[in-house]
Amino acid sequence: MSRQRRYPSDLTDAQWALVEPLLPPPRTGGRPEKHPRRDVVNAILYVVRTGCSWRQLPVDFPPWQTVYWYFTRWEEDDVTERILVALRRRVRAAQGRAAEPTAGIIDSQSVKGADTVGRDTRGYDAGKKVNGRKRFIVTDTLGLLLVVCVMAASVQDRDGAKTTLLSAYLFTPVRFVYADAGFAGTLVDWCQRILRTTLEIVRKAPGQKGFAVIARRWVVERSLAWLTGHRRLARDYERHPATSEAMIRWAAINGMLRRLTRGRPARRQRAWTLDNLKA
């Protein structure tokens, strides 16, 4: 049945039809679930998209304690990882690609940490001058998220990439990865020797000055831009890195759902000017 959306972040009927079968069945033996799961998922996406705290969820969502309970329980059951895999296969099939990728792209992003990020999981990235955390992601060549790892911003790219690439090796068939010059050096040999994975460094053109789109690397950089379009990810607010990783997966799920149900090529939101308002 068609249902009116209360907020722009709410799932459409078509999007909910994709997500609902991927959620775990309700646990038996207790009282039935009081709140519709669609409302719970919408509440999680509202937090991710708007950046509000759990306690500031609008009152027309289920209580924030209930929403957070589902959020943590589903993470314990690896639900977001299974949803990511299923949706990624659908997107790749729609693009005429094989269900599973064989090549990926890795990159990192340092973001400021809020006061809720403890000293034991935060650090200072001297290169980017950022005090907070660093996100490592691997995407396929379409920019779809494969693996995410969150660490202190003080972790060097070559060190953080080992954990991230190991996860990609264990959970995906990717054996060829593109990276920028920040991952060059001993990491290339380590990948070949330990993971039997080829790490190809994509460098800037000789003599390049200013901004230029670099082959392969732009895909993962675009993915990071997609993710930080979700305001909860503009800064790291989570006490635990695992919660940050969950938020990133929910943002990636949201992006793939929109991509599957959009029905037309993506386009930028219209820029509003004084002339637009007068018209």
CSV table of C-alpha atoms in Angstrom, one decimal:
chain,number,residue,atom,x,y,z
A,1,MET,CA,0.0,0.0,0.0
A,2,SER,CA,1.3,3.4,-0.9
A,3,ARG,CA,2.3,5.5,2.1
A,4,GLN,CA,3.0,9.2,2.6
A,5,ARG,CA,6.5,10.1,3.5
A,6,ARG,CA,6.9,12.3,6.5
A,7,TYR,CA,10.5,13.3,5.9
A,8,PRO,CA,12.7,13.4,2.8
A,9,SER,CA,14.9,10.7,4.4
A,10,ASP,CA,12.0,8.2,4.7
A,11,LEU,CA,12.0,5.2,2.4
A,12,THR,CA,9.7,5.1,-0.5
A,13,ASP,CA,7.4,2.0,-1.0
A,14,ALA,CA,9.9,0.8,-3.7
A,15,GLN,CA,12.9,1.2,-1.4
A,16,TRP,CA,11.1,-0.5,1.5
A,17,ALA,CA,10.3,-3.4,-0.8
A,18,LEU,CA,14.0,-3.9,-1.3
A,19,VAL,CA,15.0,-3.6,2.3
A,20,GLU,CA,12.2,-5.5,4.1
A,21,PRO,CA,13.1,-9.1,2.9
A,22,LEU,CA,16.7,-8.5,4.0
A,23,LEU,CA,15.9,-7.8,7.6
A,24,PRO,CA,16.1,-10.7,10.1
A,25,PRO,CA,12.8,-12.3,11.1
A,26,PRO,CA,11.3,-11.3,14.4
A,27,ARG,CA,12.5,-13.4,17.3
A,28,THR,CA,9.9,-15.8,18.6
A,29,GLY,CA,9.0,-16.6,22.1
A,30,GLY,CA,8.4,-13.1,23.4
A,31,ARG,CA,5.9,-10.4,22.9
A,32,PRO,CA,5.2,-9.2,19.3
A,33,GLU,CA,7.1,-6.2,18.0
A,34,LYS,CA,5.3,-3.0,19.0
A,35,HIS,CA,6.6,-0.6,16.3
A,36,PRO,CA,6.6,-1.2,12.5
A,37,ARG,CA,10.1,-2.0,11.3
A,38,ARG,CA,9.7,0.5,8.5
A,39,ASP,CA,9.4,3.3,11.1
A,40,VAL,CA,12.6,2.0,12.8
A,41,VAL,CA,14.6,2.0,9.6
A,42,ASN,CA,13.3,5.4,8.7
A,43,ALA,CA,14.3,6.7,12.1
A,44,ILE,CA,17.9,5.3,11.6
A,45,LEU,CA,18.1,6.9,8.2
A,46,TYR,CA,16.8,10.2,9.7
A,47,VAL,CA,19.7,10.2,12.2
A,48,VAL,CA,22.2,9.4,9.5
A,49,ARG,CA,20.9,11.9,7.0
A,50,THR,CA,20.2,14.9,9.3
A,51,GLY,CA,22.9,14.3,11.9
A,52,CYS,CA,20.7,14.7,14.9
A,53,SER,CA,21.4,12.8,18.1
A,54,TRP,CA,19.3,9.7,19.0
A,55,ARG,CA,17.6,11.6,21.8
A,56,GLN,CA,16.4,14.3,19.4
A,57,LEU,CA,14.5,12.0,17.1
A,58,PRO,CA,11.1,13.5,16.3
A,59,VAL,CA,8.2,12.2,18.4
A,60,ASP,CA,6.4,10.6,15.5
A,61,PHE,CA,9.2,8.0,15.2
A,62,PRO,CA,9.3,5.1,17.7
A,63,PRO,CA,11.1,6.0,21.0
A,64,TRP,CA,14.8,6.6,20.5
A,65,GLN,CA,15.7,3.8,22.9
A,66,THR,CA,13.7,1.4,20.8
A,67,VAL,CA,15.4,2.6,17.6
A,68,TYR,CA,18.9,2.4,19.1
A,69,TRP,CA,18.2,-1.1,20.4
A,70,TYR,CA,17.3,-2.2,16.9
A,71,PHE,CA,20.4,-0.4,15.5
A,72,THR,CA,22.8,-2.2,17.9
A,73,ARG,CA,21.0,-5.6,17.6
A,74,TRP,CA,21.2,-5.5,13.8
A,75,GLU,CA,24.9,-4.6,14.0
A,76,GLU,CA,25.5,-7.6,16.3
A,77,ASP,CA,23.8,-9.8,13.7
A,78,ASP,CA,25.8,-8.3,10.7
A,79,VAL,CA,22.5,-7.1,9.1
A,80,THR,CA,23.9,-4.0,7.4
A,81,GLU,CA,26.8,-6.0,5.9
A,82,ARG,CA,24.3,-8.5,4.4
A,83,ILE,CA,22.1,-5.7,3.1
A,84,LEU,CA,25.1,-4.0,1.5
A,85,VAL,CA,26.1,-7.2,-0.3
A,86,ALA,CA,22.5,-7.8,-1.6
A,87,LEU,CA,22.0,-4.2,-2.8
A,88,ARG,CA,25.4,-4.0,-4.4
A,89,ARG,CA,24.7,-7.1,-6.4
A,90,ARG,CA,21.5,-5.5,-7.6
A,91,VAL,CA,23.2,-2.3,-8.6
A,92,ARG,CA,26.0,-4.1,-10.4
A,93,ALA,CA,23.5,-6.3,-12.3
A,94,ALA,CA,21.5,-3.2,-13.3
A,95,GLN,CA,24.8,-1.7,-14.7
A,96,GLY,CA,25.5,-4.9,-16.6
A,97,ARG,CA,28.3,-6.0,-14.3
A,98,ALA,CA,29.1,-9.3,-12.7
A,99,ALA,CA,27.5,-9.8,-9.3
A,100,GLU,CA,30.9,-9.8,-7.5
A,101,PRO,CA,33.7,-7.3,-8.3
A,102,THR,CA,37.3,-8.4,-8.8
A,103,ALA,CA,38.9,-4.9,-8.6
A,104,GLY,CA,38.6,-2.2,-6.0
A,105,ILE,CA,39.8,1.2,-5.0
A,106,ILE,CA,41.0,2.2,-1.5
A,107,ASP,CA,41.2,5.7,0.0
A,108,SER,CA,41.1,7.3,3.4
A,109,GLN,CA,39.4,10.4,4.9
A,110,SER,CA,40.3,12.2,8.1
A,111,VAL,CA,37.4,13.8,9.9
A,112,LYS,CA,37.2,15.9,13.1
A,113,GLY,CA,36.0,14.1,16.2
A,114,ALA,CA,33.3,15.5,18.5
A,115,ASP,CA,33.8,15.6,22.2
A,116,THR,CA,32.0,12.2,22.4
A,117,VAL,CA,35.0,10.5,20.8
A,118,GLY,CA,37.3,9.2,23.5
A,119,ARG,CA,41.1,9.8,23.6
A,120,ASP,CA,41.7,6.1,23.2
A,121,THR,CA,40.2,6.0,19.7
A,122,ARG,CA,41.1,9.4,18.3
A,123,GLY,CA,44.4,11.0,17.1
A,124,TYR,CA,45.9,13.8,15.2
A,125,ASP,CA,46.5,13.7,11.4
A,126,ALA,CA,49.5,16.1,11.0
A,127,GLY,CA,49.2,16.1,7.2
A,128,LYS,CA,45.5,17.1,7.2
A,129,LYS,CA,45.7,19.0,10.5
A,130,VAL,CA,42.7,17.1,11.8
A,131,ASN,CA,42.1,15.8,15.4
A,132,GLY,CA,39.7,12.9,15.2
A,133,ARG,CA,39.4,9.7,13.3
A,134,LYS,CA,40.3,8.3,9.9
A,135,ARG,CA,38.0,6.3,7.6
A,136,PHE,CA,39.4,3.7,5.3
A,137,ILE,CA,37.1,2.5,2.6
A,138,VAL,CA,37.4,0.1,-0.4
A,139,THR,CA,34.8,0.5,-3.2
A,140,ASP,CA,34.3,-1.4,-6.4
A,141,THR,CA,34.9,0.4,-9.7
A,142,LEU,CA,31.3,1.8,-9.6
A,143,GLY,CA,32.0,3.5,-6.3
A,144,LEU,CA,29.9,1.0,-4.3
A,145,LEU,CA,31.1,0.4,-0.7
A,146,LEU,CA,32.8,-3.0,-0.1
A,147,VAL,CA,34.7,-2.5,3.2
A,148,VAL,CA,35.0,0.2,5.8
A,149,CYS,CA,37.4,0.5,8.8
A,150,VAL,CA,37.5,3.5,11.2
A,151,MET,CA,40.6,4.2,13.2
A,152,ALA,CA,42.3,7.1,15.0
A,153,ALA,CA,43.4,9.9,12.6
A,154,SER,CA,47.0,9.4,13.7
A,155,VAL,CA,47.2,6.0,12.0
A,156,GLN,CA,49.3,6.2,8.8
A,157,ASP,CA,47.6,5.3,5.6
A,158,ARG,CA,50.0,2.3,5.0
A,159,ASP,CA,49.2,0.9,8.4
A,160,GLY,CA,45.5,1.4,8.3
A,161,ALA,CA,45.3,0.0,4.8
A,162,LYS,CA,46.6,-3.4,6.0
A,163,THR,CA,43.5,-4.0,8.2
A,164,THR,CA,41.2,-2.7,5.5
A,165,LEU,CA,42.7,-4.7,2.7
A,166,LEU,CA,42.8,-7.8,4.9
A,167,SER,CA,39.0,-7.4,5.4
A,168,ALA,CA,38.5,-6.9,1.6
A,169,TYR,CA,40.5,-10.1,1.1
A,170,LEU,CA,38.5,-12.1,3.6
A,171,PHE,CA,35.0,-10.9,2.6
A,172,THR,CA,35.2,-10.1,-1.1
A,173,PRO,CA,36.8,-11.7,-4.2
A,174,VAL,CA,38.7,-8.4,-4.9
A,175,ARG,CA,42.4,-9.2,-5.7
A,176,PHE,CA,43.4,-6.0,-7.6
A,177,VAL,CA,43.2,-2.6,-5.8
A,178,TYR,CA,44.0,0.9,-7.0
A,179,ALA,CA,45.4,3.4,-4.5
A,180,ASP,CA,47.0,6.9,-4.4
A,181,ALA,CA,50.6,7.6,-3.7
A,182,GLY,CA,49.9,7.7,0.1
A,183,PHE,CA,49.7,3.9,0.0
A,184,ALA,CA,53.0,3.4,-1.9
A,185,GLY,CA,56.1,1.7,-0.5
A,186,THR,CA,56.3,-1.4,1.5
A,187,LEU,CA,52.5,-1.9,1.5
A,188,VAL,CA,52.6,-2.9,-2.2
A,189,ASP,CA,55.0,-5.8,-1.4
A,190,TRP,CA,53.0,-6.7,1.7
A,191,CYS,CA,49.8,-7.0,-0.3
A,192,GLN,CA,51.4,-9.2,-2.9
A,193,ARG,CA,53.2,-11.4,-0.4
A,194,ILE,CA,50.5,-11.8,2.3
A,195,LEU,CA,47.2,-11.3,0.5
A,196,ARG,CA,48.2,-12.3,-3.0
A,197,THR,CA,46.6,-9.0,-4.0
A,198,THR,CA,48.0,-6.5,-6.5
A,199,LEU,CA,48.1,-2.9,-5.2
A,200,GLU,CA,48.5,-0.5,-8.1
A,201,ILE,CA,49.5,3.0,-7.3
A,202,VAL,CA,47.8,5.7,-9.5
A,203,ARG,CA,50.0,8.8,-9.5
A,204,LYS,CA,49.4,12.3,-10.7
A,205,ALA,CA,50.5,13.2,-14.2
A,206,PRO,CA,54.1,14.7,-14.2
A,207,GLY,CA,54.0,18.4,-13.8
A,208,GLN,CA,50.3,18.5,-12.8
A,209,LYS,CA,49.3,21.7,-11.0
A,210,GLY,CA,46.0,22.3,-9.3
A,211,PHE,CA,43.0,20.1,-9.5
A,212,ALA,CA,42.6,17.4,-12.1
A,213,VAL,CA,40.5,14.3,-12.3
A,214,ILE,CA,42.7,11.3,-11.9
A,215,ALA,CA,41.7,8.0,-13.5
A,216,ARG,CA,40.4,5.4,-11.0
A,217,ARG,CA,41.0,7.5,-8.0
A,218,TRP,CA,38.1,9.8,-8.6
A,219,VAL,CA,35.6,7.0,-8.1
A,220,VAL,CA,36.5,6.4,-4.5
A,221,GLU,CA,36.8,10.2,-3.8
A,222,ARG,CA,33.3,10.6,-5.2
A,223,SER,CA,32.1,7.8,-2.9
A,224,LEU,CA,33.5,9.7,0.1
A,225,ALA,CA,31.7,12.8,-1.0
A,226,TRP,CA,28.5,10.8,-1.3
A,227,LEU,CA,29.0,9.5,2.3
A,228,THR,CA,29.7,12.9,3.8
A,229,GLY,CA,26.6,14.2,2.2
A,230,HIS,CA,25.0,12.5,5.2
A,231,ARG,CA,25.4,15.0,8.0
A,232,ARG,CA,26.0,12.4,10.7
A,233,LEU,CA,29.2,11.7,8.8
A,234,ALA,CA,30.4,15.3,8.4
A,235,ARG,CA,32.1,14.8,11.7
A,236,ASP,CA,32.7,11.7,13.8
A,237,TYR,CA,30.3,11.7,16.8
A,238,GLU,CA,30.4,8.0,17.8
A,239,ARG,CA,32.0,6.8,21.0
A,240,HIS,CA,33.1,3.5,19.4
A,241,PRO,CA,34.7,3.1,15.9
A,242,ALA,CA,32.4,0.2,15.2
A,243,THR,CA,29.4,2.5,15.5
A,244,SER,CA,31.0,4.9,13.0
A,245,GLU,CA,31.4,2.0,10.6
A,246,ALA,CA,27.7,1.1,11.0
A,247,MET,CA,26.7,4.7,10.3
A,248,ILE,CA,28.8,4.6,7.1
A,249,ARG,CA,27.2,1.4,6.0
A,250,TRP,CA,23.7,2.8,6.6
A,251,ALA,CA,24.7,5.9,4.5
A,252,ALA,CA,25.9,3.6,1.7
A,253,ILE,CA,22.7,1.5,1.9
A,254,ASN,CA,20.7,4.7,1.6
A,255,GLY,CA,22.7,5.7,-1.5
A,256,MET,CA,22.2,2.4,-3.2
A,257,LEU,CA,18.5,2.3,-2.5
A,258,ARG,CA,18.2,5.7,-4.2
A,259,ARG,CA,20.3,4.5,-7.1
A,260,LEU,CA,18.1,1.4,-7.6
A,261,THR,CA,14.8,3.2,-7.4
A,262,ARG,CA,15.5,6.6,-8.9
A,263,GLY,CA,14.4,5.5,-12.4
A,264,ARG,CA,16.5,8.3,-14.1
A,265,PRO,CA,20.1,9.5,-14.1
A,266,ALA,CA,21.3,11.4,-11.0
A,267,ARG,CA,21.3,15.1,-11.2
A,268,ARG,CA,22.5,17.9,-8.9
A,269,GLN,CA,20.0,19.7,-6.7
A,270,ARG,CA,19.1,23.1,-8.2
A,271,ALA,CA,21.1,25.9,-6.8
A,272,TRP,CA,18.8,28.5,-5.3
A,273,THR,CA,19.6,32.2,-6.0
A,274,LEU,CA,17.8,35.4,-5.4
A,275,ASP,CA,16.5,35.3,-9.0
A,276,ASN,CA,15.0,31.8,-8.3
A,277,LEU,CA,13.2,33.1,-5.3
A,278,LYS,CA,11.8,36.1,-7.2
A,279,ALA,CA,10.6,33.8,-10.0
